[in-house]
mmCIF file of C-alpha atoms in Angstrom:
data_model
loop_
_atom_site.group_PDB
_atom_site.id
_atom_site.type_symbol
_atom_site.label_atom_id
_atom_site.label_comp_id
_atom_site.label_asym_id
_atom_site.label_seq_id
_atom_site.Cartn_x
_atom_site.Cartn_y
_atom_site.Cartn_z
ATOM 1 C CA UNK A 209 0.098 -0.020 -0.357
ATOM 2 C CA UNK A 210 2.652 2.301 0.448
ATOM 3 C CA UNK A 211 4.275 1.777 -2.699
ATOM 4 C CA UNK A 212 0.685 2.870 -3.829
ATOM 5 C CA UNK A 213 0.670 5.751 -2.091
ATOM 6 C CA UNK A 214 3.683 6.613 -3.277
ATOM 7 C CA UNK A 215 2.259 6.658 -6.801
ATOM 8 C CA UNK A 216 -0.307 8.830 -6.500
ATOM 9 C CA UNK A 217 1.172 11.459 -4.607
ATOM 10 C CA UNK A 218 4.080 12.014 -7.806
ATOM 11 C CA UNK A 219 0.693 11.276 -10.448
ATOM 12 C CA UNK A 220 -1.193 14.464 -8.160
ATOM 13 C CA UNK A 221 2.112 16.176 -8.129
ATOM 14 C CA UNK A 222 2.638 15.995 -11.601
ATOM 15 C CA UNK A 223 -0.816 17.251 -12.339
ATOM 16 C CA UNK A 224 0.028 20.280 -10.650
ATOM 17 C CA UNK A 225 2.900 21.147 -12.448
ATOM 18 C CA UNK A 226 0.926 20.285 -15.810
ATOM 19 C CA UNK A 227 -1.365 23.307 -14.438
ATOM 20 C CA UNK A 228 1.225 25.575 -14.028
ATOM 21 C CA UNK A 229 3.014 24.715 -17.521
ATOM 22 C CA UNK A 230 -0.121 24.764 -19.192
ATOM 23 C CA UNK A 231 -1.252 28.263 -17.817
ATOM 24 C CA UNK A 232 2.574 29.602 -18.538
ATOM 25 C CA UNK A 233 2.171 28.347 -22.592
ATOM 26 C CA UNK A 234 -1.640 30.392 -22.441
ATOM 27 C CA UNK A 235 -0.179 33.487 -21.128
ATOM 28 C CA UNK A 236 3.570 32.954 -23.344
ATOM 29 C CA UNK A 237 1.031 33.036 -26.486
ATOM 30 C CA UNK A 238 -1.186 35.941 -25.582
ATOM 31 C CA UNK A 239 2.112 37.830 -25.119
ATOM 32 C CA UNK A 240 3.150 36.724 -28.402
ATOM 33 C CA UNK A 241 0.655 37.453 -30.267
ATOM 34 C CA UNK A 242 0.346 41.010 -29.388
ATOM 35 C CA UNK A 243 4.133 41.059 -29.857
ATOM 36 C CA UNK A 244 3.535 39.458 -33.704
ATOM 37 C CA UNK A 245 1.033 42.515 -34.112
ATOM 38 C CA UNK A 246 3.463 44.806 -32.596
ATOM 39 C CA UNK A 247 6.454 43.807 -35.436
ATOM 40 C CA UNK A 248 4.077 43.557 -37.661
ATOM 41 C CA UNK A 249 2.359 47.451 -37.677
ATOM 42 C CA UNK A 250 6.220 48.942 -37.393
ATOM 43 C CA UNK A 251 7.144 47.523 -40.810
ATOM 44 C CA UNK A 252 5.020 50.088 -42.856
ATOM 45 C CA UNK A 253 7.008 52.511 -41.332
ATOM 46 C CA UNK A 254 10.818 50.503 -41.891
ATOM 47 C CA UNK A 255 10.176 49.774 -44.921
ATOM 48 C CA UNK A 256 8.792 52.729 -46.106
ATOM 49 C CA UNK A 257 12.330 54.785 -44.278
ATOM 50 C CA UNK A 258 14.395 52.049 -46.340
ATOM 51 C CA UNK A 259 12.671 53.016 -49.718
ATOM 52 C CA UNK A 260 13.526 56.787 -49.354
ATOM 53 C CA UNK A 261 16.817 55.825 -48.586
ATOM 54 C CA UNK A 262 16.938 53.978 -51.475
ATOM 55 C CA UNK A 263 15.437 56.233 -53.206
ATOM 56 C CA UNK A 264 18.347 59.047 -52.328
ATOM 57 C CA UNK A 265 21.185 57.173 -52.990
ATOM 58 C CA UNK A 266 23.269 58.700 -56.283
ATOM 59 C CA UNK A 267 26.622 55.909 -56.265
ATOM 60 C CA UNK A 268 28.484 55.665 -53.744
ATOM 61 C CA UNK A 269 28.041 57.127 -50.450
ATOM 62 C CA UNK A 270 30.167 58.001 -47.645
ATOM 63 C CA UNK A 271 28.712 59.102 -44.659
ATOM 64 C CA UNK A 272 30.464 59.499 -40.863
ATOM 65 C CA UNK A 273 28.083 56.538 -40.191
ATOM 66 C CA UNK A 274 29.435 54.925 -42.813
ATOM 67 C CA UNK A 275 32.836 54.845 -42.819
ATOM 68 C CA UNK A 276 35.366 51.658 -42.487
ATOM 69 C CA UNK A 277 38.024 52.163 -40.235
ATOM 70 C CA UNK A 278 39.755 49.664 -38.222
ATOM 71 C CA UNK A 279 38.518 48.471 -34.817
ATOM 72 C CA UNK A 280 39.997 49.902 -31.998
ATOM 73 C CA UNK A 281 36.866 49.838 -29.364
ATOM 74 C CA UNK A 282 34.116 47.812 -29.824
ATOM 75 C CA UNK A 283 30.878 47.657 -28.393
ATOM 76 C CA UNK A 284 28.618 44.461 -28.511
ATOM 77 C CA UNK A 285 25.057 44.626 -27.487
ATOM 78 C CA UNK A 286 23.682 41.521 -26.586
ATOM 79 C CA UNK A 287 19.743 40.563 -25.698
ATOM 80 C CA UNK A 288 18.245 38.138 -24.029
ATOM 81 C CA UNK A 289 15.305 38.116 -21.120
ATOM 82 C CA UNK A 290 14.930 38.374 -17.534
ATOM 83 C CA UNK A 291 13.227 35.305 -16.667
ATOM 84 C CA UNK A 292 14.371 31.443 -17.241
ATOM 85 C CA UNK A 293 12.071 28.631 -18.691
ATOM 86 C CA UNK A 294 12.559 29.601 -22.468
ATOM 87 C CA UNK A 295 14.503 26.489 -23.555
ATOM 88 C CA UNK A 296 18.092 27.162 -25.010
ATOM 89 C CA UNK A 297 17.257 30.908 -25.414
ATOM 90 C CA UNK A 298 18.925 32.581 -23.165
ATOM 91 C CA UNK A 299 22.323 29.968 -23.160
ATOM 92 C CA UNK A 300 22.128 30.586 -26.629
ATOM 93 C CA UNK A 301 22.516 34.099 -26.218
ATOM 94 C CA UNK A 302 24.944 34.189 -24.095
ATOM 95 C CA UNK A 303 27.558 31.195 -25.780
ATOM 96 C CA UNK A 304 27.948 33.664 -28.499
ATOM 97 C CA UNK A 305 28.865 36.690 -26.782
ATOM 98 C CA UNK A 306 31.654 34.687 -25.319
ATOM 99 C CA UNK A 307 32.566 33.808 -28.559
ATOM 100 C CA UNK A 308 32.402 37.031 -29.721
ATOM 101 C CA UNK A 309 34.468 38.633 -27.008
ATOM 102 C CA UNK A 310 36.723 35.630 -27.564
ATOM 103 C CA UNK A 311 37.215 36.794 -30.810
ATOM 104 C CA UNK A 312 38.030 40.824 -30.568
ATOM 105 C CA UNK A 313 40.271 39.346 -27.083
ATOM 106 C CA UNK A 314 43.061 38.513 -30.111
ATOM 107 C CA UNK A 315 43.573 41.814 -31.124
ATOM 108 C CA UNK A 316 42.177 43.915 -28.323
ATOM 109 C CA UNK A 317 42.498 44.381 -24.615
ATOM 110 C CA UNK A 318 38.776 44.101 -22.025
ATOM 111 C CA UNK A 319 39.353 47.710 -21.644
ATOM 112 C CA UNK A 320 38.409 47.855 -25.143
ATOM 113 C CA UNK A 321 35.763 46.328 -25.154
ATOM 114 C CA UNK A 322 32.246 47.223 -24.332
ATOM 115 C CA UNK A 323 29.419 45.124 -23.735
ATOM 116 C CA UNK A 324 26.007 46.249 -22.973
ATOM 117 C CA UNK A 325 23.464 44.003 -22.396
ATOM 118 C CA UNK A 326 19.607 43.378 -22.378
ATOM 119 C CA UNK A 327 17.785 41.514 -20.157
ATOM 120 C CA UNK A 328 18.967 39.783 -16.536
ATOM 121 C CA UNK A 329 19.774 36.491 -17.774
ATOM 122 C CA UNK A 330 22.487 37.384 -20.140
ATOM 123 C CA UNK A 331 24.047 39.658 -17.220
ATOM 124 C CA UNK A 332 24.336 37.051 -14.925
ATOM 125 C CA UNK A 333 25.494 34.592 -17.332
ATOM 126 C CA UNK A 334 28.512 36.726 -18.285
ATOM 127 C CA UNK A 335 29.178 38.767 -15.016
ATOM 128 C CA UNK A 336 29.387 35.337 -13.683
ATOM 129 C CA UNK A 337 32.649 34.715 -16.253
ATOM 130 C CA UNK A 338 34.604 38.217 -14.729
ATOM 131 C CA UNK A 339 33.916 40.053 -17.748
ATOM 132 C CA UNK A 340 32.964 43.567 -16.731
ATOM 133 C CA UNK A 341 29.657 44.968 -18.263
ATOM 134 C CA UNK A 342 29.470 47.883 -19.010
ATOM 135 C CA UNK A 343 26.318 49.147 -18.620
ATOM 136 C CA UNK A 344 23.003 46.583 -17.887
ATOM 137 C CA UNK A 345 19.461 48.136 -19.157
ATOM 138 C CA UNK A 346 16.538 46.386 -16.542
ATOM 139 C CA UNK A 347 12.845 45.672 -16.948
ATOM 140 C CA UNK A 348 14.024 46.827 -20.583
ATOM 141 C CA UNK A 349 13.993 42.794 -22.202
ATOM 142 C CA UNK A 350 9.909 42.363 -21.085
ATOM 143 C CA UNK A 351 8.815 45.947 -22.243
ATOM 144 C CA UNK A 352 9.998 47.100 -25.386
ATOM 145 C CA UNK A 353 10.452 51.491 -24.551
ATOM 146 C CA UNK A 354 11.329 53.353 -27.595
ATOM 147 C CA UNK A 355 12.758 56.090 -26.027
ATOM 148 C CA UNK A 356 14.765 54.398 -23.792
ATOM 149 C CA UNK A 357 16.340 52.451 -26.791
ATOM 150 C CA UNK A 358 16.274 55.788 -28.911
ATOM 151 C CA UNK A 359 18.369 57.452 -26.260
ATOM 152 C CA UNK A 360 20.717 54.149 -26.383
ATOM 153 C CA UNK A 361 21.029 54.694 -30.198
ATOM 154 C CA UNK A 362 22.580 58.317 -29.830
ATOM 155 C CA UNK A 363 24.450 57.665 -27.212
ATOM 156 C CA UNK A 364 25.999 55.071 -29.632
ATOM 157 C CA UNK A 365 26.027 57.439 -32.375
ATOM 158 C CA UNK A 366 28.266 60.158 -30.678
ATOM 159 C CA UNK A 367 30.304 57.824 -29.506
ATOM 160 C CA UNK A 368 30.861 57.164 -32.853
ATOM 161 C CA UNK A 369 30.919 59.848 -34.131
ATOM 162 C CA UNK A 370 33.720 60.960 -32.009
ATOM 163 C CA UNK A 371 35.604 58.227 -32.599
ATOM 164 C CA UNK A 372 35.578 56.400 -29.526
ATOM 165 C CA UNK A 373 33.763 53.281 -31.205
ATOM 166 C CA UNK A 374 34.620 52.181 -34.280
ATOM 167 C CA UNK A 375 32.294 49.211 -34.357
ATOM 168 C CA UNK A 376 29.207 48.369 -33.159
ATOM 169 C CA UNK A 377 27.538 44.678 -32.575
ATOM 170 C CA UNK A 378 24.472 43.528 -31.833
ATOM 171 C CA UNK A 379 23.562 39.761 -30.638
ATOM 172 C CA UNK A 380 19.803 38.830 -30.719
ATOM 173 C CA UNK A 381 16.859 36.063 -32.039
ATOM 174 C CA UNK A 382 15.554 37.238 -34.699
ATOM 175 C CA UNK A 383 12.026 36.323 -35.024
ATOM 176 C CA UNK A 384 11.022 34.507 -38.268
ATOM 177 C CA UNK A 385 7.292 33.013 -37.330
ATOM 178 C CA UNK A 386 6.658 30.994 -33.925
ATOM 179 C CA UNK A 387 8.460 28.036 -34.436
ATOM 180 C CA UNK A 388 11.052 29.441 -35.578
ATOM 181 C CA UNK A 389 14.195 31.760 -34.102
ATOM 182 C CA UNK A 390 17.292 32.536 -35.619
ATOM 183 C CA UNK A 391 20.860 33.798 -33.620
ATOM 184 C CA UNK A 392 22.090 36.585 -35.527
ATOM 185 C CA UNK A 393 24.820 38.201 -34.535
ATOM 186 C CA UNK A 394 24.741 41.929 -37.219
ATOM 187 C CA UNK A 395 26.424 45.123 -36.906
ATOM 188 C CA UNK A 396 24.710 48.400 -36.143
ATOM 189 C CA UNK A 397 27.864 50.820 -36.983
ATOM 190 C CA UNK A 398 29.175 51.385 -39.292
ATOM 191 C CA UNK A 399 25.417 51.222 -41.431
ATOM 192 C CA UNK A 400 25.727 49.318 -44.485
ATOM 193 C CA UNK A 401 24.139 51.599 -46.705
ATOM 194 C CA UNK A 402 21.412 49.345 -48.894
ATOM 195 C CA UNK A 403 21.991 48.929 -52.896
ATOM 196 C CA UNK A 404 19.368 50.423 -54.921
ATOM 197 C CA UNK A 405 17.708 47.747 -56.886
ATOM 198 C CA UNK A 406 17.778 48.042 -60.416
ATOM 199 C CA UNK A 407 15.045 49.404 -62.439
ATOM 200 C CA UNK A 408 13.986 48.219 -65.683
ATOM 201 C CA UNK A 409 13.334 51.667 -66.805
ATOM 202 C CA UNK A 410 15.921 54.351 -66.342
ATOM 203 C CA UNK A 411 13.901 57.248 -63.666
ATOM 204 C CA UNK A 412 14.323 60.837 -64.975
ATOM 205 C CA UNK A 413 16.650 63.438 -62.527
ATOM 206 C CA UNK A 414 14.707 64.627 -59.529
ATOM 207 C CA UNK A 415 15.373 67.860 -57.765
ATOM 208 C CA UNK A 416 15.944 67.170 -53.802
ATOM 209 C CA UNK A 417 15.016 69.357 -50.976
ATOM 210 C CA UNK A 418 17.018 69.721 -48.805
ATOM 211 C CA UNK A 419 20.712 68.012 -50.656
ATOM 212 C CA UNK A 420 20.592 64.256 -50.795
ATOM 213 C CA UNK A 421 23.322 64.444 -48.138
ATOM 214 C CA UNK A 422 20.763 66.198 -46.165
ATOM 215 C CA UNK A 423 17.851 64.062 -46.578
ATOM 216 C CA UNK A 424 20.301 60.401 -45.404
ATOM 217 C CA UNK A 425 22.257 62.643 -42.640
ATOM 218 C CA UNK A 426 18.650 63.090 -40.883
ATOM 219 C CA UNK A 427 18.126 59.433 -42.312
ATOM 220 C CA UNK A 428 20.426 57.133 -41.224
ATOM 221 C CA UNK A 429 20.360 57.936 -37.379
ATOM 222 C CA UNK A 430 16.624 57.001 -38.057
ATOM 223 C CA UNK A 431 17.614 54.396 -39.058
ATOM 224 C CA UNK A 432 19.635 52.902 -36.541
ATOM 225 C CA UNK A 433 17.481 53.488 -33.883
ATOM 226 C CA UNK A 434 14.423 51.806 -35.366
ATOM 227 C CA UNK A 435 17.319 48.748 -35.900
ATOM 228 C CA UNK A 436 17.749 48.471 -32.436
ATOM 229 C CA UNK A 437 14.346 48.914 -31.616
ATOM 230 C CA UNK A 438 13.537 46.301 -34.164
ATOM 231 C CA UNK A 439 16.066 43.645 -32.728
ATOM 232 C CA UNK A 440 14.906 44.216 -29.403
ATOM 233 C CA UNK A 441 11.045 43.773 -30.544
ATOM 234 C CA UNK A 442 12.274 41.022 -32.334
ATOM 235 C CA UNK A 443 14.261 39.365 -28.970
ATOM 236 C CA UNK A 444 11.032 39.799 -27.376
ATOM 237 C CA UNK A 445 8.959 38.164 -29.751
ATOM 238 C CA UNK A 446 11.320 35.011 -29.713
ATOM 239 C CA UNK A 447 11.664 35.096 -25.810
ATOM 240 C CA UNK A 448 7.632 34.125 -25.984
ATOM 241 C CA UNK A 449 7.688 31.681 -28.756
ATOM 242 C CA UNK A 450 10.754 29.639 -27.250
ATOM 243 C CA UNK A 451 8.675 29.765 -24.080
ATOM 244 C CA UNK A 452 5.005 28.758 -25.302
ATOM 245 C CA UNK A 453 7.422 26.153 -26.910
ATOM 246 C CA UNK A 454 9.405 24.758 -24.245
ATOM 247 C CA UNK A 455 5.668 24.744 -21.690
ATOM 248 C CA UNK A 456 3.897 23.475 -24.544
ATOM 249 C CA UNK A 457 7.167 20.172 -24.277
ATOM 250 C CA UNK A 458 6.801 19.978 -20.644
ATOM 251 C CA UNK A 459 3.367 19.749 -20.649
ATOM 252 C CA UNK A 460 3.292 17.361 -23.044
ATOM 253 C CA UNK A 461 5.788 15.057 -21.079
ATOM 254 C CA UNK A 462 3.620 15.636 -18.156
ATOM 255 C CA UNK A 463 0.946 13.979 -19.295
ATOM 256 C CA UNK A 464 3.255 11.297 -21.284
ATOM 257 C CA UNK A 465 4.040 10.383 -17.369
ATOM 258 C CA UNK A 466 1.040 10.924 -15.925
ATOM 259 C CA UNK A 467 -0.401 7.881 -18.265
ATOM 260 C CA UNK A 468 2.700 5.648 -17.463
ATOM 261 C CA UNK A 469 2.518 6.457 -13.769
ATOM 262 C CA UNK A 470 -1.245 5.900 -13.772
ATOM 263 C CA UNK A 471 -0.681 1.898 -15.774
ATOM 264 C CA UNK A 472 1.954 1.340 -12.804
ATOM 265 C CA UNK A 473 -0.647 2.235 -10.317
ATOM 266 C CA UNK A 474 -3.442 0.335 -12.101
ATOM 267 C CA UNK A 475 -0.991 -2.571 -12.327
ATOM 268 C CA UNK A 476 0.140 -2.751 -8.557
ATOM 269 C CA UNK A 477 -3.077 -2.183 -7.420
ATOM 270 C CA UNK A 478 -4.352 -5.334 -9.330
ATOM 271 C CA UNK A 479 -1.237 -6.853 -8.011
ATOM 272 C CA UNK A 480 -2.017 -6.144 -4.163
ATOM 273 C CA UNK A 481 -5.570 -7.357 -4.930
ATOM 274 C CA UNK A 482 -3.949 -10.598 -6.432
ATOM 275 C CA UNK A 483 -2.054 -11.000 -3.392
ATOM 276 C CA UNK A 484 -4.830 -10.611 -1.215
ATOM 277 C CA UNK A 485 -7.284 -13.191 -3.043
ATOM 278 C CA UNK A 486 -4.411 -15.400 -2.690
ATOM 279 C CA UNK A 487 -3.361 -14.931 0.936
ATOM 280 C CA UNK A 488 -7.459 -15.768 1.576
ATOM 281 C CA UNK A 489 -7.315 -18.418 -0.532
ATOM 282 C CA UNK A 490 -4.474 -20.145 0.853
ATOM 283 C CA UNK A 491 -5.894 -19.399 5.036
ATOM 284 C CA UNK A 492 -9.206 -20.885 3.753
ATOM 285 C CA UNK A 493 -7.902 -24.506 2.489
#
């Protein structure tokens, strides 16, 4: 009987955990839907900005924010989540960040590598290794605030313009769909100017007011802020998708385990009943 009570206790415990994982899966699904809507609502603005930048280009353009130079100082921005239970989401970011830092350490010393973290998990993981974190943005991973991101992007633009940093890289998960998130490491500065697509018919010359150079000087900082904000939205959506999948997997595993334990419980109870019947039959004889 003690074994039956133990199995029954395990079944009830797993059922209780299953309720939690199922609820977390539904919460993550709702947050993912909201994050997807935010990304899709921003796409028209992003596409329009990209189109205007392409239309403003004629030949090669070399501005202060698109000028590549030898990397003497580098800034790395890593996006993670503030909480766990989202599979390998955070560990993948931390692993890629350490790999990137190790690559730059081959040519740069620690004081020339600036680490910015968005998300408590990557901050805690990297800090344990003894690496100095330049700045951690708290509570930004769970709540995408454009003003905070825009201010951060403005400071990076100023540092790049003053030659205090020569390159800025971002490490984050790019959200493709609910079941697919891609870990990317892409440059933020210097800016990669989009190449105008070839058109079948050549358009006539247009008069720009103000000049193309002034237009690009205004648009490129906006593009940098938008790119950084998009990375944050991508990371948030990927986090919710990863947690939803992880909780769905945990719920399915709980169902399988409950079924196995139920079968084991029934077999043990049947065996106990059979033993009692044999004892009764042996006693009567």
